[in-house]
Short mmCIF file of C-alpha atoms and ligand atoms in Angstrom, two decimals:
data_model
loop_
_atom_site.label_atom_id
_atom_site.label_comp_id
_atom_site.label_asym_id
_atom_site.label_seq_id
_atom_site.Cartn_x
_atom_site.Cartn_y
_atom_site.Cartn_z
CA MET A 91 24.99 -17.77 -3.78
CA ASP A 92 25.50 -13.56 -4.28
CA ILE A 93 28.31 -12.47 -2.84
CA PHE A 94 28.51 -8.92 -1.26
CA ASP A 95 31.90 -8.08 -0.65
CA SER A 96 31.32 -5.04 2.18
CA HIS A 97 35.01 -3.60 2.12
CA THR A 98 36.78 -3.60 -0.54
CA HIS A 99 39.52 -0.93 -2.49
CA ALA A 100 38.28 -2.64 -6.15
CA ASN A 101 39.38 0.66 -7.89
CA THR A 102 42.97 -0.80 -7.43
CA MET A 103 42.45 -4.11 -8.90
CA GLN A 104 43.01 -4.94 -12.70
CA ASN A 105 39.39 -5.31 -14.49
CA SER A 106 41.26 -9.21 -14.95
CA VAL A 107 40.53 -10.00 -11.34
CA LEU A 108 37.20 -7.92 -11.52
CA GLU A 109 35.92 -10.56 -13.83
CA LEU A 110 37.12 -12.88 -11.43
CA MET A 111 35.99 -12.19 -8.53
CA ASN A 112 32.42 -11.42 -10.30
CA VAL A 113 33.12 -15.38 -11.89
CA ALA A 114 33.51 -16.28 -7.85
CA GLY A 115 29.78 -14.98 -7.22
CA ILE A 116 30.76 -11.46 -6.13
CA THR A 117 27.91 -9.39 -7.70
CA GLU A 118 28.30 -6.35 -5.01
CA VAL A 119 31.13 -4.41 -3.33
CA ALA A 120 31.05 -1.69 -1.04
CA ILE A 121 34.42 0.51 -2.32
CA CYS A 122 35.92 2.47 0.40
CA SER A 123 38.43 5.53 -0.45
CA PHE A 124 41.92 5.51 1.42
CA ILE A 125 44.91 7.51 -0.55
CA PRO A 126 47.88 6.41 1.18
CA LEU A 127 49.85 9.98 2.68
CA ALA A 128 47.33 12.30 1.22
CA LYS A 129 48.67 15.87 1.91
CA ASN A 130 46.03 17.89 0.39
CA PRO A 131 41.77 17.90 0.80
CA GLU A 132 41.74 18.33 -2.66
CA THR A 133 43.81 15.36 -3.65
CA LEU A 134 41.02 13.26 -1.62
CA LYS A 135 38.20 15.50 -3.64
CA ASP A 136 39.29 14.12 -6.63
CA HIS A 137 40.00 10.76 -5.13
CA PHE A 138 35.54 10.82 -4.10
CA GLU A 139 35.20 11.55 -7.97
CA GLU A 140 37.05 8.80 -8.98
CA LEU A 141 34.84 6.34 -7.27
CA CYS A 142 32.27 7.45 -7.99
CA THR A 143 32.42 8.01 -11.67
CA PHE A 144 35.09 6.06 -13.37
CA GLN A 145 35.59 3.50 -10.86
CA LYS A 146 31.82 2.61 -10.01
CA GLU A 147 31.22 2.41 -14.15
CA ARG A 148 34.79 0.32 -14.52
CA ILE A 149 33.63 -2.19 -11.89
CA GLU A 150 29.50 -2.40 -12.61
CA LYS A 151 30.61 -3.55 -16.30
CA TYR A 152 32.19 -6.89 -14.79
CA GLY A 153 28.78 -7.48 -12.93
CA ILE A 154 29.87 -5.89 -10.07
CA GLU A 155 27.35 -3.31 -8.49
CA ALA A 156 29.82 -0.97 -6.46
CA HIS A 157 28.38 1.17 -3.30
CA VAL A 158 31.22 4.57 -2.76
CA PHE A 159 32.11 5.05 0.81
CA VAL A 160 34.01 8.26 1.17
CA GLY A 161 36.03 9.48 4.63
CA ILE A 162 38.67 10.40 5.67
CA HIS A 163 41.21 7.37 6.18
CA PRO A 164 43.26 7.72 9.91
CA LEU A 165 46.71 6.99 7.56
CA CYS A 166 45.72 10.12 4.99
CA ILE A 167 45.09 12.69 7.38
CA PRO A 168 45.46 16.21 5.32
CA GLU A 169 46.68 19.31 7.25
CA ASN A 170 43.60 21.32 6.64
CA TRP A 171 41.53 18.29 7.37
CA LYS A 172 38.32 20.19 7.67
CA LYS A 173 37.93 21.16 4.51
CA ALA A 174 37.93 17.50 3.83
CA ILE A 175 35.45 17.02 5.77
CA GLU A 176 33.79 19.46 3.69
CA PHE A 177 34.06 17.45 0.83
CA VAL A 178 32.96 14.36 2.20
CA GLU A 179 29.70 16.57 2.90
CA GLU A 180 29.49 17.19 -0.73
CA PHE A 181 29.33 14.07 -1.66
CA LEU A 182 26.82 12.77 0.87
CA ALA A 183 25.02 16.03 0.08
CA GLU A 184 24.87 15.62 -3.32
CA ASP A 185 23.81 11.47 -3.10
CA MET A 186 27.23 9.96 -4.29
CA ALA A 187 28.11 8.38 -2.00
CA THR A 188 26.17 5.81 0.41
CA GLY A 189 28.70 6.27 3.56
CA ILE A 190 31.17 7.17 5.44
CA GLY A 191 34.58 5.01 5.24
CA GLU A 192 36.54 4.19 5.62
CA VAL A 193 37.29 6.31 8.68
CA GLY A 194 38.34 5.55 11.76
CA LEU A 195 41.38 4.69 14.10
CA HIS A 196 45.00 3.62 13.64
CA PHE A 197 47.78 5.46 16.07
CA LEU A 198 44.49 6.64 18.56
CA ASN A 199 45.91 10.31 19.01
CA GLU A 200 43.95 13.11 19.54
CA ARG A 201 43.87 14.22 15.86
CA GLU A 202 42.69 11.24 14.58
CA GLU A 203 39.92 10.63 17.10
CA ASP A 204 38.46 14.71 15.95
CA VAL A 205 38.52 14.00 12.31
CA LEU A 206 36.84 10.46 13.45
CA LEU A 207 34.04 12.61 15.54
CA ASN A 208 33.29 14.84 12.42
CA GLN A 209 32.48 12.11 10.02
CA LEU A 210 30.75 10.13 12.70
CA GLU A 211 28.40 13.51 13.25
CA LEU A 212 28.36 13.65 9.36
CA ALA A 213 27.06 9.85 9.28
CA ARG A 214 24.49 10.78 12.05
CA GLU A 215 23.02 13.81 10.44
CA TYR A 216 22.59 12.41 6.66
CA SER A 217 21.58 9.00 8.34
CA VAL A 218 24.36 6.65 6.25
CA PRO A 219 26.01 4.25 7.18
CA ALA A 220 30.16 4.43 8.26
CA ILE A 221 32.22 1.75 7.96
CA VAL A 222 35.30 2.35 10.68
CA HIS A 223 38.55 1.00 10.65
CA THR A 224 40.64 -0.69 13.62
CA PRO A 225 44.47 -1.32 13.94
CA SER A 226 46.22 -4.72 13.55
CA THR A 227 47.41 -3.57 17.27
CA ASN A 228 45.75 -1.45 20.37
CA ARG A 229 43.22 -3.42 18.82
CA VAL A 230 40.92 -3.42 22.28
CA SER A 231 41.52 0.02 23.52
CA ALA A 232 40.44 1.19 19.93
CA VAL A 233 37.23 -0.40 19.46
CA GLU A 234 36.73 0.68 23.12
CA LYS A 235 37.62 4.74 22.08
CA ILE A 236 35.55 3.84 18.54
CA VAL A 237 32.64 3.30 20.50
CA LYS A 238 32.81 6.50 22.51
CA ILE A 239 33.53 8.70 19.71
CA ALA A 240 30.12 6.90 18.16
CA GLU A 241 28.05 8.00 21.14
CA LYS A 242 29.70 11.28 21.37
CA ALA A 243 28.35 11.73 18.13
CA LYS A 244 24.97 10.15 18.71
CA VAL A 245 25.44 7.97 15.34
CA ASP A 246 23.10 4.79 14.74
CA PHE A 247 25.05 1.94 16.04
CA GLY A 248 23.08 -0.25 13.69
CA SER A 249 24.76 1.13 11.45
CA LEU A 250 28.26 1.34 12.89
CA VAL A 251 30.51 -1.02 11.12
CA ILE A 252 33.45 -1.93 13.19
CA ASP A 253 35.80 -2.97 10.91
CA HIS A 254 38.65 -5.03 11.16
CA THR A 255 36.69 -7.01 14.02
CA SER A 256 37.90 -10.68 15.15
CA ILE A 257 37.92 -12.74 18.50
CA ASP A 258 39.36 -9.91 20.21
CA THR A 259 37.04 -7.31 19.79
CA ILE A 260 34.16 -8.74 18.97
CA GLY A 261 32.31 -9.44 22.37
CA ILE A 262 32.67 -5.39 22.59
CA VAL A 263 31.39 -4.83 19.12
CA LYS A 264 28.27 -6.90 19.98
CA GLU A 265 27.60 -5.51 23.48
CA ASN A 266 27.71 -2.31 22.02
CA ASN A 267 24.82 -3.35 19.49
CA ALA A 268 27.36 -1.86 16.73
CA ILE A 269 28.10 -4.40 13.63
CA ALA A 270 31.32 -5.92 13.22
CA GLY A 271 32.87 -5.73 9.81
CA VAL A 272 35.06 -8.68 9.64
CA SER A 273 38.42 -9.32 6.93
CA ILE A 274 39.18 -12.19 6.35
CA LYS A 275 43.20 -11.63 6.13
CA PRO A 276 45.71 -13.70 7.83
CA GLY A 277 46.51 -12.60 11.38
CA ILE A 278 43.15 -11.50 11.21
CA VAL A 279 40.33 -13.67 10.76
CA THR A 280 40.52 -17.41 8.65
CA PRO A 281 37.52 -18.95 7.51
CA GLU A 282 38.43 -22.07 10.17
CA MET A 283 37.67 -19.32 12.94
CA ILE A 284 34.63 -18.52 11.57
CA VAL A 285 32.92 -22.17 11.79
CA GLU A 286 34.39 -23.05 15.36
CA ASN A 287 33.15 -19.26 16.78
CA LEU A 288 29.55 -19.25 14.41
CA ASP A 289 27.36 -17.54 17.13
CA ASP A 290 30.20 -15.04 17.55
CA PHE A 291 30.09 -14.32 13.88
CA GLU A 292 26.51 -14.71 12.16
CA ASP A 293 25.47 -11.30 12.23
CA CYS A 294 28.77 -9.59 10.82
CA LEU A 295 29.46 -8.52 7.12
CA LEU A 296 32.30 -10.26 5.83
CA ASN A 297 34.47 -8.87 3.22
CA SER A 298 38.35 -9.16 1.68
CA ASP A 299 39.55 -5.60 2.32
CA CYS A 300 40.91 -6.40 -1.11
CA ALA A 301 43.65 -3.68 -1.83
CA ASN A 302 46.41 -3.82 -4.23
CA VAL A 303 49.12 -2.47 -1.92
CA THR A 304 48.55 -5.01 0.78
CA ASP A 305 48.60 -8.69 0.65
CA THR A 306 44.99 -9.05 1.01
CA ASP A 307 42.54 -11.45 -1.26
CA PRO A 308 39.94 -10.19 -3.43
CA LEU A 309 38.45 -13.67 -3.58
CA ALA A 310 38.60 -14.23 0.36
CA VAL A 311 34.97 -14.00 0.91
CA PRO A 312 33.62 -16.36 -1.77
CA LYS A 313 36.51 -19.24 -0.71
CA THR A 314 34.94 -18.53 3.39
CA VAL A 315 31.43 -19.21 1.81
CA ARG A 316 32.86 -22.59 -0.34
CA TYR A 317 35.05 -23.66 3.14
CA ILE A 318 32.10 -22.76 5.28
CA MET A 319 29.62 -24.36 3.64
CA ARG A 320 31.56 -27.54 3.36
CA GLU A 321 32.15 -27.54 6.65
CA GLY A 322 27.68 -28.07 7.09
CA ILE A 323 27.24 -24.74 7.87
CA GLU A 324 23.30 -23.61 7.60
CA LYS A 325 23.22 -22.18 3.86
CA LYS A 326 20.69 -19.25 5.21
CA ILE A 327 23.25 -18.78 7.88
CA VAL A 328 25.82 -17.93 5.44
CA LYS A 329 23.68 -16.33 2.99
CA ARG A 330 23.27 -13.23 6.04
CA MET A 331 26.92 -13.41 6.39
CA CYS A 332 28.10 -12.85 2.97
CA PHE A 333 25.08 -10.89 1.37
CA ASP A 334 22.09 -10.20 3.33
CA ASN A 335 23.57 -8.28 6.59
CA ALA A 336 25.20 -5.69 4.28
CA LYS A 337 21.79 -5.09 2.38
CA LYS A 338 20.09 -4.19 5.36
CA VAL A 339 23.05 -2.32 7.02
CA TYR A 340 24.41 -0.17 4.34
CA LYS A 341 19.83 0.22 3.25
CA VAL A 342 20.97 -0.60 -0.41
ZN1 ZN B 251 39.96 -1.03 4.19
#
């Protein structure tokens, strides 16, 4: 089965890992921009450029189509973030990026909210999807705030992926007709949880959020697919979670 890993930092993976990902069935990925501690807007601009050119080509050499998402992550908001917003817009206007991401809330402060609002307004203006990060603490209030900001930005909730969703937050995401991104990582969601709560998860976008600086697994989605198939979940449903939903929401 072809797999679309809907949220990765595959640009940080070495070539041999990209090859393994493809051998395991991954044929498409979303790569999300993220530079920890970036202080200058130009740092992000160079990073976006690197993702859209060098990294996209490198990943595609391994049989994995790469869709680039650009944005200001809450953990790397530069001092002069308005300039960085202009750079995000440039990449959308030039059709270099598929969407906005990874953006979101982490510490839930006012500055993060302003940065998120500005980026979701761009998502609306350019009719592109957005991948929105949620933190590992204060999870429910983070999702509630994101929904409010998205309403203010008048963004299309059918293209709003609220990511790192789990059992505690998936209800709010679904009630608001947003899309649940589900990262298979210890402490967030396990393959067992997917099987036990299939009704909640079948409309979601599975992903690994793999990055070489975190405890993540670049094969998390193929391993989950294998597990849930073994548990007897219908192939049609599995395909929706690991491929079809991402194609539809990302419009690719
Ligand atoms: Zn991420």
